[in-house]
Coordinates of C-alpha atoms in Angstrom, one line a residue:
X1 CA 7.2 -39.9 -5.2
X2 CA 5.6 -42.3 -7.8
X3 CA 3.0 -40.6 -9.7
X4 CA -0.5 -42.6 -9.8
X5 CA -2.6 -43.5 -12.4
X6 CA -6.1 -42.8 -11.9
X7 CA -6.8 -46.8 -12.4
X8 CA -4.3 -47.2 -9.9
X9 CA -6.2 -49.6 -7.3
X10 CA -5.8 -46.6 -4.1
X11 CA -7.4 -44.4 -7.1
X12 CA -10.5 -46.2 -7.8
X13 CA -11.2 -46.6 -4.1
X14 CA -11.3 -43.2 -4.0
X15 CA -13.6 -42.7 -6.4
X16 CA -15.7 -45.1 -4.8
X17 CA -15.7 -43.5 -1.7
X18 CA -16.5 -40.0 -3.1
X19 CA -19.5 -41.5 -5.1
X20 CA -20.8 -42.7 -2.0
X21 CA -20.1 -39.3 -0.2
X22 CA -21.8 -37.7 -2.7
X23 CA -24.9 -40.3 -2.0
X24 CA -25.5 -40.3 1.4
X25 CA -24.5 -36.1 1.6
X26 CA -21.6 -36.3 3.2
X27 CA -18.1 -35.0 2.2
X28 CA -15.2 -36.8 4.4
X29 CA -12.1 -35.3 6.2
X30 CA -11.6 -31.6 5.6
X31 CA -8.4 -31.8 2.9
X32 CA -7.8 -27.9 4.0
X33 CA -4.3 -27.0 5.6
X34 CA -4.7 -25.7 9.1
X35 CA -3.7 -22.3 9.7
X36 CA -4.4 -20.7 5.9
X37 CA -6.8 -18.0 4.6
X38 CA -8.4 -17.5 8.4
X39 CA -9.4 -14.0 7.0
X40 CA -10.4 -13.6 2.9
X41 CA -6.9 -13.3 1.1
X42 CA -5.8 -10.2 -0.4
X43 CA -3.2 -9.6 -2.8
X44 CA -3.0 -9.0 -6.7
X45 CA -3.6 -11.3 -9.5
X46 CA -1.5 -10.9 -12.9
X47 CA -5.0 -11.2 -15.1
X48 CA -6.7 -8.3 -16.1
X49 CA -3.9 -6.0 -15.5
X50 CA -1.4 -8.2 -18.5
X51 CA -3.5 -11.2 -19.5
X52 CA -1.4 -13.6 -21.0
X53 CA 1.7 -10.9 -21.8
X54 CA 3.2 -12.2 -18.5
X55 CA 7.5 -12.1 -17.3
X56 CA 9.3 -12.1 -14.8
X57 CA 10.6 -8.4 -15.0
X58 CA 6.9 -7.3 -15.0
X59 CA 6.1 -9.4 -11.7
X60 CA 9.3 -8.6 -9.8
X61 CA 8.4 -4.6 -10.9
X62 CA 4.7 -5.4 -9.8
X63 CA 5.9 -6.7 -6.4
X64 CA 8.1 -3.8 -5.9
X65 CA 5.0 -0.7 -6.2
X66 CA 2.9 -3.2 -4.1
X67 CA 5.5 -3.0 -1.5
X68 CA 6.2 0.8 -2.1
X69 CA 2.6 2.0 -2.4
X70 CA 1.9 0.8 1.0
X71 CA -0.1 -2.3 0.2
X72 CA 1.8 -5.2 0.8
X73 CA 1.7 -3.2 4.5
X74 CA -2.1 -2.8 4.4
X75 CA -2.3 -6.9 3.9
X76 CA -2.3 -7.3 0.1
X77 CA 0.5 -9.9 0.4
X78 CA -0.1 -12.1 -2.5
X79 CA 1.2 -12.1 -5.6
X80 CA -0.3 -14.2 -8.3
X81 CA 0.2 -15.4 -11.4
X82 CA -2.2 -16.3 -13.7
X83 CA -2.4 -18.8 -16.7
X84 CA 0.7 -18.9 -19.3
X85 CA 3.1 -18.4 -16.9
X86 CA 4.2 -22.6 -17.9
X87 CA 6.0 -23.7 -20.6
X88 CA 3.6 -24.9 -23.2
X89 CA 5.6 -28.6 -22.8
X90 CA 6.6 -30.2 -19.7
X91 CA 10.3 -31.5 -19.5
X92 CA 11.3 -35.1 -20.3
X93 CA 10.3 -36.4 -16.6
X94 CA 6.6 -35.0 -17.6
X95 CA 7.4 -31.9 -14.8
X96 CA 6.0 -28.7 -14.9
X97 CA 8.3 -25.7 -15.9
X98 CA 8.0 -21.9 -16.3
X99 CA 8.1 -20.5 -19.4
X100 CA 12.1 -20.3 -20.5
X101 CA 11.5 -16.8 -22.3
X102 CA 9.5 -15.2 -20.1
X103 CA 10.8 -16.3 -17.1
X104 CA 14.7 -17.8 -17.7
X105 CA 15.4 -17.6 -13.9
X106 CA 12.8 -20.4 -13.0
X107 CA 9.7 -20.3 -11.0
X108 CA 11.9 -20.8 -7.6
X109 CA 14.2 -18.0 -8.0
X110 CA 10.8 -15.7 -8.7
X111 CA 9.2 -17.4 -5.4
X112 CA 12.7 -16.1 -3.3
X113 CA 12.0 -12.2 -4.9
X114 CA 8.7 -12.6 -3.5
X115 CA 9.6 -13.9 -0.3
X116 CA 12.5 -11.7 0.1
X117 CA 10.1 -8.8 0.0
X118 CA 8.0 -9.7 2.4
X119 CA 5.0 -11.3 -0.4
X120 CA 4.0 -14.7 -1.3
X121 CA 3.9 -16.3 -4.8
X122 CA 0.6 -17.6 -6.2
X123 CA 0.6 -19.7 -9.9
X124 CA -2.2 -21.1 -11.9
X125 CA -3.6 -24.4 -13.2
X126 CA -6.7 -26.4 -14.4
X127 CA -7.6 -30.3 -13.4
X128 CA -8.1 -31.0 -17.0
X129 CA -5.6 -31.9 -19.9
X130 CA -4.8 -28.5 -20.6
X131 CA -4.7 -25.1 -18.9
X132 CA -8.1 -22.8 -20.5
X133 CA -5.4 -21.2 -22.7
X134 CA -3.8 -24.5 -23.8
X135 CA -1.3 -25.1 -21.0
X136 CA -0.1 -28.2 -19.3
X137 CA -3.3 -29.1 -17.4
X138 CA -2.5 -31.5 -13.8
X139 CA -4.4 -34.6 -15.1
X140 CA -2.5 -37.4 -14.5
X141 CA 0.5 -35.4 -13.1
X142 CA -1.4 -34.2 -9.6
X143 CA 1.1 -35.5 -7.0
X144 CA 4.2 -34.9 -9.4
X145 CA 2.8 -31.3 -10.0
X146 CA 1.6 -31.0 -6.4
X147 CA 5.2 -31.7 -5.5
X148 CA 6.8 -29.7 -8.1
X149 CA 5.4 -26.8 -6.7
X150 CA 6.0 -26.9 -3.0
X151 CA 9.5 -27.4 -3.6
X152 CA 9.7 -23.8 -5.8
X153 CA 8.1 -22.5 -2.3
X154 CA 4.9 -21.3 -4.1
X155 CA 2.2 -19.9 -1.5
X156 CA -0.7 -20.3 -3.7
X157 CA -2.2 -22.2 -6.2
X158 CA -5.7 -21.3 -8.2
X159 CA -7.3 -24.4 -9.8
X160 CA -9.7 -23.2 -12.7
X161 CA -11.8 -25.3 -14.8
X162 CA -10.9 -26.4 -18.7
X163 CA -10.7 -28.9 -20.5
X164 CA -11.5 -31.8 -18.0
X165 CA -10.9 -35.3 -19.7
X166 CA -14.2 -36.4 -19.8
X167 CA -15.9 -33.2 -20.4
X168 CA -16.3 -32.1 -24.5
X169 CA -16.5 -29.2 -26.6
X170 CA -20.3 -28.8 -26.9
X171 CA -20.6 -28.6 -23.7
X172 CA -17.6 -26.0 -23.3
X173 CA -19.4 -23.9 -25.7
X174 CA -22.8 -24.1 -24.0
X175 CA -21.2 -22.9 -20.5
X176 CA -19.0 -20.7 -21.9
X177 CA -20.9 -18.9 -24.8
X178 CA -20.0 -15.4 -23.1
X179 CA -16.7 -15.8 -24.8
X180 CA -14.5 -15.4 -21.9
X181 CA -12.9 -18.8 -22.8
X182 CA -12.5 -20.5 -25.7
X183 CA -14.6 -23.9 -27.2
X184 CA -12.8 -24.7 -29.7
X185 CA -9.0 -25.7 -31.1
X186 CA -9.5 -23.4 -33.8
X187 CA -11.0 -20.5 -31.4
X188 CA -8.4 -21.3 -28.6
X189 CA -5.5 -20.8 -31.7
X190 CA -7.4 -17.5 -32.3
X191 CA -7.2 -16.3 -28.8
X192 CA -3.8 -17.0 -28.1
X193 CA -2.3 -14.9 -31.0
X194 CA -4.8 -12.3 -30.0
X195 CA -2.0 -9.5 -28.8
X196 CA -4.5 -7.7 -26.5
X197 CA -3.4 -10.6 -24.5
X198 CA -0.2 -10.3 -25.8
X199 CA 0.9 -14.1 -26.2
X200 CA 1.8 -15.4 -29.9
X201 CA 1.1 -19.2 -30.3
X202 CA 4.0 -18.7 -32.4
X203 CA 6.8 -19.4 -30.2
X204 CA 4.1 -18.3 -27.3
X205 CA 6.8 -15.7 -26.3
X206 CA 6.0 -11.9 -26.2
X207 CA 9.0 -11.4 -29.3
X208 CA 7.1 -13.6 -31.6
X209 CA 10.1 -14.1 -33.1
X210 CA 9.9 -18.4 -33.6
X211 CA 7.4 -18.5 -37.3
X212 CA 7.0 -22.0 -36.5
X213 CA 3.4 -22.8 -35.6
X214 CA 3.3 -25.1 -32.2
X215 CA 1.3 -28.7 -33.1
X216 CA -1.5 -27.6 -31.2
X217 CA -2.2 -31.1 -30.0
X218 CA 1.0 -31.4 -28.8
X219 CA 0.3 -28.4 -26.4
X220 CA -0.2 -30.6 -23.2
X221 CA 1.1 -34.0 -25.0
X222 CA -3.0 -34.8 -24.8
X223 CA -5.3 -34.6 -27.9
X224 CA -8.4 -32.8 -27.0
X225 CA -11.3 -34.1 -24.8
X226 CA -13.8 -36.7 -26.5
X227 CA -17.2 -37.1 -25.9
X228 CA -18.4 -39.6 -23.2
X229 CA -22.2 -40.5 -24.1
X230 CA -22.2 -41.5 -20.3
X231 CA -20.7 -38.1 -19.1
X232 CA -22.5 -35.4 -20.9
X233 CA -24.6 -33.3 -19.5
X234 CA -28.5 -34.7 -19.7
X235 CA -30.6 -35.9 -17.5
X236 CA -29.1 -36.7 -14.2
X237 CA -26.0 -35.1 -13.8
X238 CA -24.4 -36.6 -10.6
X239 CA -22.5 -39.2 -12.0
X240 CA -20.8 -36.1 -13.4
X241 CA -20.2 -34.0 -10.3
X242 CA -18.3 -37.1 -9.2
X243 CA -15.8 -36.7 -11.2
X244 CA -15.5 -33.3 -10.9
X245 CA -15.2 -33.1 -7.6
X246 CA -12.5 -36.2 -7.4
X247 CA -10.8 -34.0 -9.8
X248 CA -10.4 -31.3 -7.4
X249 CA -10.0 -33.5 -4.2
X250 CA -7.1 -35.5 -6.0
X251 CA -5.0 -32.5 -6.5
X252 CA -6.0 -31.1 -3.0
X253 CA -4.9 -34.1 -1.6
X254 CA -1.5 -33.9 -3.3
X255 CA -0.9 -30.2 -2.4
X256 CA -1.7 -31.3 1.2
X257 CA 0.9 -34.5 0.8
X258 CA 3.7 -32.1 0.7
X259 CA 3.5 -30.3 3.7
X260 CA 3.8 -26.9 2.5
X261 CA 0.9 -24.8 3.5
X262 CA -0.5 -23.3 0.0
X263 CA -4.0 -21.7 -0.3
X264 CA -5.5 -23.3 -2.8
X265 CA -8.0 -21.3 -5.0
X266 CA -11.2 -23.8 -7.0
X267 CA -13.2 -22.5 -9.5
X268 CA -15.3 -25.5 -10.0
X269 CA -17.9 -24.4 -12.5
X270 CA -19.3 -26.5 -15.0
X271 CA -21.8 -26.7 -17.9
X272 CA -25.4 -28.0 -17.9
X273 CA -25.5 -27.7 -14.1
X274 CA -27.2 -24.6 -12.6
X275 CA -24.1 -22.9 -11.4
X276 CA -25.8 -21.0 -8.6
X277 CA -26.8 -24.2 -6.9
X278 CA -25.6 -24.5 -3.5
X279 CA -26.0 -28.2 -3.4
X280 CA -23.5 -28.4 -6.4
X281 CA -20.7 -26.3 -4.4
X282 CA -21.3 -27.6 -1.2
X283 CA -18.6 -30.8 -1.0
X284 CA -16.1 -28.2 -2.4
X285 CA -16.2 -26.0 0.8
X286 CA -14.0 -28.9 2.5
X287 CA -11.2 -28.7 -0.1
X288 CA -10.0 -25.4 -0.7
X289 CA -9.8 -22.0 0.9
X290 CA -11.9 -19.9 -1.2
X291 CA -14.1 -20.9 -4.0
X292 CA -15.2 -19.2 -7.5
X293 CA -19.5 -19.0 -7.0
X294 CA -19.8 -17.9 -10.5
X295 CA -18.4 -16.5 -13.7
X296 CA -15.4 -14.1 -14.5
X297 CA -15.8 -10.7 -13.2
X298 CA -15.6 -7.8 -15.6
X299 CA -15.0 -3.8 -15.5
X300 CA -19.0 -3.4 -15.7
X301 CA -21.3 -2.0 -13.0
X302 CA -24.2 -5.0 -14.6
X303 CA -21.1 -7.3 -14.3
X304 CA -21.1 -6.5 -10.6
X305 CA -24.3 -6.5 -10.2
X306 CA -24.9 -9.5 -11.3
X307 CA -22.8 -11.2 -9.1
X308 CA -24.0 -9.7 -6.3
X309 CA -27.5 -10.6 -7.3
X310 CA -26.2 -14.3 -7.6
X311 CA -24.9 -14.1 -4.3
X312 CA -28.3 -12.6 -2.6
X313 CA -29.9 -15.4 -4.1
X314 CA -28.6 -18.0 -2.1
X315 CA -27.6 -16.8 1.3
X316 CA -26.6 -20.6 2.3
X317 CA -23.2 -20.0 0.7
X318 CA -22.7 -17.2 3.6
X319 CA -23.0 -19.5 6.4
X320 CA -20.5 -21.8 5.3
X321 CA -18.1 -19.0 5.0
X322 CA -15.8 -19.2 8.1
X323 CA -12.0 -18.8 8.9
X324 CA -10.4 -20.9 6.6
X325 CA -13.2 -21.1 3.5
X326 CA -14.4 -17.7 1.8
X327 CA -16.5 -17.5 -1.3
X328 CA -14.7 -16.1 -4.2
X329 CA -16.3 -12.9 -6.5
X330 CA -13.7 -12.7 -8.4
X331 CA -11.1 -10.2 -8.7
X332 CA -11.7 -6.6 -7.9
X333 CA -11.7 -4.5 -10.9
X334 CA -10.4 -1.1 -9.4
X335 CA -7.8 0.4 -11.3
X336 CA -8.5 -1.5 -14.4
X337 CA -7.3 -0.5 -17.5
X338 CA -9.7 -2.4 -19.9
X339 CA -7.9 -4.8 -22.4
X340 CA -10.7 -4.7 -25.0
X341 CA -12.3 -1.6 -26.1
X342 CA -15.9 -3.2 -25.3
X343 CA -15.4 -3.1 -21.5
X344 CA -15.4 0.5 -20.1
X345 CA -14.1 1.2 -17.2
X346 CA -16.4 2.1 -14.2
X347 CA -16.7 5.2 -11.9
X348 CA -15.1 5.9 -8.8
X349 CA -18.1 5.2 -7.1
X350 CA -18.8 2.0 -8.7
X351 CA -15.8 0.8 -7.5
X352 CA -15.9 2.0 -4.0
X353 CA -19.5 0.2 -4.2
X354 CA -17.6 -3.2 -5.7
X355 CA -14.7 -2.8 -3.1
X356 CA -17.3 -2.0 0.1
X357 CA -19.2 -5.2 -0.9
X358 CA -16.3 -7.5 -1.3
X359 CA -15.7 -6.4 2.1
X360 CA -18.7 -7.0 3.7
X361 CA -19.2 -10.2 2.1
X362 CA -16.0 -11.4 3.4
X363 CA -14.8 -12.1 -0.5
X364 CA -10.8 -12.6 -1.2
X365 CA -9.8 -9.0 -2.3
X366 CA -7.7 -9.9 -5.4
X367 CA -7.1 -7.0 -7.5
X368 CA -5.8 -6.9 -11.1
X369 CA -4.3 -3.4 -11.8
X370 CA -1.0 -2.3 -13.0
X371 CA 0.0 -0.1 -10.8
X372 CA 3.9 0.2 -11.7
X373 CA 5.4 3.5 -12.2
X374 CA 2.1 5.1 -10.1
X375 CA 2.6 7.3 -6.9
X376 CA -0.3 8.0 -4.5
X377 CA 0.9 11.0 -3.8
X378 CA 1.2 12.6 -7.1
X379 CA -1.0 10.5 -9.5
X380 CA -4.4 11.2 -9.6
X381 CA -5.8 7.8 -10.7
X382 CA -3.2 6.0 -8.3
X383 CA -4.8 8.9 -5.7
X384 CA -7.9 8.1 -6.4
X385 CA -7.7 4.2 -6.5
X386 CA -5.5 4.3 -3.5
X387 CA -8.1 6.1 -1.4
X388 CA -10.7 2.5 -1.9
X389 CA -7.3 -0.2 -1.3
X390 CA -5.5 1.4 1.6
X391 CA -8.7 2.1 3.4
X392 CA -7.5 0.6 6.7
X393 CA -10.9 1.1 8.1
X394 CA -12.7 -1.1 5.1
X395 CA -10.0 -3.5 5.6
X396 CA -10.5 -4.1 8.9
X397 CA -13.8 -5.2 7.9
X398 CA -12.7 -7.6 5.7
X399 CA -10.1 -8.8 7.8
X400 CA -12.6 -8.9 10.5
X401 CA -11.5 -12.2 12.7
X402 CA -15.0 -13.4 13.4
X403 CA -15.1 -14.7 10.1
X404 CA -19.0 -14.2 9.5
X405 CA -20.1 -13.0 5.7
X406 CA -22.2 -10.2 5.6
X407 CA -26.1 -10.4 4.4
X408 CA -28.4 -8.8 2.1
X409 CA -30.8 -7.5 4.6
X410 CA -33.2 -4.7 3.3
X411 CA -33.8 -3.3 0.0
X412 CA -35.9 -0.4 -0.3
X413 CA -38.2 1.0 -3.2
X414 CA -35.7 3.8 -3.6
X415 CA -33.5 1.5 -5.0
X416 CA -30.9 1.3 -2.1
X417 CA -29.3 -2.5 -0.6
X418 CA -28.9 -2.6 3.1
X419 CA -26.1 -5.4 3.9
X420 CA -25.1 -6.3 7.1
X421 CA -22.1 -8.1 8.6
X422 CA -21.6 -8.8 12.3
X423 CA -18.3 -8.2 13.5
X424 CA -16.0 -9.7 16.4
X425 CA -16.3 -7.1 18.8
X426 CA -19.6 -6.9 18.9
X427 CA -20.3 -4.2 16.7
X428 CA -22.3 -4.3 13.3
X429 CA -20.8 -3.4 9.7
X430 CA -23.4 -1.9 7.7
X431 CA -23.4 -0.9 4.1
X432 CA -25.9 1.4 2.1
X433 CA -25.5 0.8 -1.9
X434 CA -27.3 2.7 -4.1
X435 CA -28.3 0.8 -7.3
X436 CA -30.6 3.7 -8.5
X437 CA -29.2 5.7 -11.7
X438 CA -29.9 8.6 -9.2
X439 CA -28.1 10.3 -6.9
X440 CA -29.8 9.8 -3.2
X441 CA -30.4 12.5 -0.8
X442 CA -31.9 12.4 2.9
X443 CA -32.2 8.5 3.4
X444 CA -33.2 7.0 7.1
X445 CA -31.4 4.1 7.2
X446 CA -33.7 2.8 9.8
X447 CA -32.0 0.3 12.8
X448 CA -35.2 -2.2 12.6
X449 CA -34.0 -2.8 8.8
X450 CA -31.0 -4.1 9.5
X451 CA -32.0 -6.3 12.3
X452 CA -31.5 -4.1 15.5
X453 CA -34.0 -4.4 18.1
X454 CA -35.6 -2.0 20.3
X455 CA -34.2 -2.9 23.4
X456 CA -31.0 -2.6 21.7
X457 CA -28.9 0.8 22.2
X458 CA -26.6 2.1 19.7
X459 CA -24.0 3.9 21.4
X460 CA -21.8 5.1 18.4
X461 CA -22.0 5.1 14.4
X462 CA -18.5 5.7 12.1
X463 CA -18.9 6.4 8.6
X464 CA -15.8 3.9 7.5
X465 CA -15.0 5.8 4.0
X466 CA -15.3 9.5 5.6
X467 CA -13.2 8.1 8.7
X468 CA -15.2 10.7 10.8
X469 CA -18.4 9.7 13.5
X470 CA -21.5 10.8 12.8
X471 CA -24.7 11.5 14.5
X472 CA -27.9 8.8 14.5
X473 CA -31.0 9.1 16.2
X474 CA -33.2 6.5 18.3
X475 CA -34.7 5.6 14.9
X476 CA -31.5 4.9 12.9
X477 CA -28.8 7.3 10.4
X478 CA -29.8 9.4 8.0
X479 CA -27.4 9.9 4.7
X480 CA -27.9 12.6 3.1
X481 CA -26.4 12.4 0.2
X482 CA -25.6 9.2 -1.6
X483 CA -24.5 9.4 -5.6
X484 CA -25.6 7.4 -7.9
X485 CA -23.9 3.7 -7.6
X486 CA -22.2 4.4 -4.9
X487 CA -21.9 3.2 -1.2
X488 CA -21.7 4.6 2.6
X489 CA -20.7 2.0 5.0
X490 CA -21.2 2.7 8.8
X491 CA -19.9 0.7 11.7
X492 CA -22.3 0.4 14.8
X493 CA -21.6 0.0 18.4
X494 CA -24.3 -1.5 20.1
X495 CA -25.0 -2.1 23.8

């Protein structure tokens, strides 16, 4: 397949017709693959647990302890790779190639090990000229890379957001000021040979061993982004979104062209533009299967917090969740062992609390551990982690076929979140989480709360995490003991 310039004839028609989808509100033929994501995904995601410091011996050892901890049977089937896993050139026909160091055997051979074990392969890339560590990016290269690929058998592709052509590195800085990312050439050069992420621009292999600095402007073959008085972000900001979103439908399109059925992953943020605004993310429910609403997660309870606050705040993004289109939190942190000494880890409860929400929110559940050389039965961390990811009861929640997302419903002086998610069979998930710095004791978590009527009977409660049934009254359940940060979830029968 001929790959197309974007003033190819076919490509400024399309741009056309997005503008003027963009202008009367409506978004065109759903580019989604039939059949993918019907429930939120679950798997594992290369990030937090190795950063950059990625190979193909730690992803085939990876794959094995998700398969013999019992979690590629509980649903966690994906296996994905994060950013670096490229060569930082592509070859001479301008294709995409893994990293020959870090993974000699080729992307294809890594996608059979995953297949052969019963997983699915996931890989990582950006719409821009570059990658957000300095990668090959797919501008200009969507069908060849789209193409590329499908024919290594990868399952799923995540489409982050750096270094977009006409976007520049004020505003890079302004949106990403947290300093999850970096701004700059010089600051992107500093992160790379940061070995907390264990990746040395030098050579970009985890040896080191190649003294030769890379040209950094030779990274993607692209010299960095320069400002477009038209483009930045002032005043009105459409003209903008445009081209963001053609971005993203572009390489959508081409994933779609190949026939392989790959869930694709959009994290479509960008600076200037309130990124809680449901108008902005709207058009992108129609091309991918789950979307990033906000920021990167990290191993924080105000981290979580945060995005769960983001998430109450605009309860339109729930009911455009459905089979086939979840919105993204991010990856779970459970089980993380923090990187950088400024990001403790949280309590057990705090992540039961992140886990139970994720669940009734109907997020992805992505988690980022490294969980090689663990065993349930004999590790306590990998016992106690294990009790939240091969909760088959929680899961089923997630996995619940009805495909509704759950709600913020009530929240009480005490401190305590009531959420509620309806279910297929009729019955109601609800969750209890306690954002007080207190422990809890004796709560009514009253039925007209969460939205069940009088006339309503309830007929039977479970407490999901205790896997036990528990008494209620006419009036609703009573907890008696909730710790600090933590969550009970219940499931109710109703008649």
């Amino acid at each position: 397949r001929i790959q197309r310039s974007r003033h190819h004839p076919q490509n400024q028609m399309r741009i056309l017709v997005v503008a003027l989808a963009f202008a009367i509100n409506v978004w065109g033929v759903d580019s989604r693959t039939d059949g993918l994501a019907l429930t939120p995904p679950m798997g594992w995601s290369s990030w937090y647990a190795f950063g950059a410091n990625i190979n193909e011996i730690k992803i085939v050892e990876m794959a094995d302890a998700i398969v013999h901890s019992g979690l590629r049977d509980a649903g966690y089937h994906y296996v994905n790779l994060d950013d670096a896993w490229m060569s930082p050139m592509r070859d001479r026909h301008g294709r995409l190639t893994g990293d020959p160091t870090r993974f000699p055997s080729g992307m294809k051979w890594l996608a059979d090990q995953m297949h052969s074990r019963g997983l699915k392969l996931g890989l990582y890339g950006c719409p821009g000229v570059r990658t957000c560590l300095g990668f090959p990016g797919q501008f200009e290269h969507e069908y060849q890379d789209a193409e590329t690929i499908a024919g290594w058998g990868v399952d799923w592709w995540k489409h982050d957001n750096c270094f977009q052509k006409w976007a520049t590195v004020d505003t890079y800085s302004t949106a990403l000021s947290n300093g999850s990312y970096p701004n700059t050439e010089a600051t992107i050069a500093k992160f790379l040979n940061d070995q907390s992420y264990g990746l040395n621009i030098r050579g970009l292999s985890t040896q080191g061993q190649d003294a030769n600095p890379i040209n950094f402007q030779n990274i993607s073959g692209l010299p960095l982004a320069t400002p477009d008085p038209g483009q930045i972000f002032t005043g009105d900001t459409r003209g903008f979104q445009i081209q963001y979103y053609e971005a993203y439908r572009l390489f959508a399109e081409a994933l779609q062209s190949t026939g392989r059925n790959i869930t694709l992953s959009i994290c479509p943020l960008i600076a200037g533009c309130d990124a809680s605004v449901w108008n902005y993310y709207k058009p992108y429910v129609h091309l991918s299967m789950n979307q990033c609403i906000q920021h990167d997660n990290t191993d924080r309870w105000d981290s979580f917090t945060w995005h769960i606050d983001d998430n109450n705040n605009f309860p339109e993004r729930a009911h455009a969740a459905s089979p086939g289109y979840w919105n993204d939190l991010d990856f779970l942190m459970i089980g993380y062992k923090e990187l950088k000494a400024w990001e403790p880890r949280q309590t057990l409860q705090e992540y039961r609390s992140q886990y139970s929400l994720f669940c009734i929110l109907a997020a992805p559940l992505i988690f980022s551990a490294d969980i090689r050389g663990t065993d349930p039965k004999t590790n306590a961390w990998s016992t106690e982690m294990s009790s939240i990811l091969l909760n088959d009861e929680m899961i089923a929640v997630s996995q619940d076929p009805l495909g509704v997302q759950g709600l913020l419903t009530k929240a009480l002086p005490s401190g305590i979140e009531l959420y509620t998610r309806k279910l297929h069979d009729g019955s109601l998930a609800l969750a209890a989480l306690n954002r007080a710095s207190a422990n809890i004791t004796n709560l009514l978590c009253r039925w007209s709360d969460v939205g069940i009527l009088p006339s309503q009977t309830v007929q039977r409660v479970r407490n999901v995490w205790e896997r036990n049934d528990v008494p209620h009254t006419r009036d609703g359940i009573e907890v008696t003991w909730l710790l600090s940060h933590d969550t009970a979830v219940f499931r109710v029968w109703l008649s």
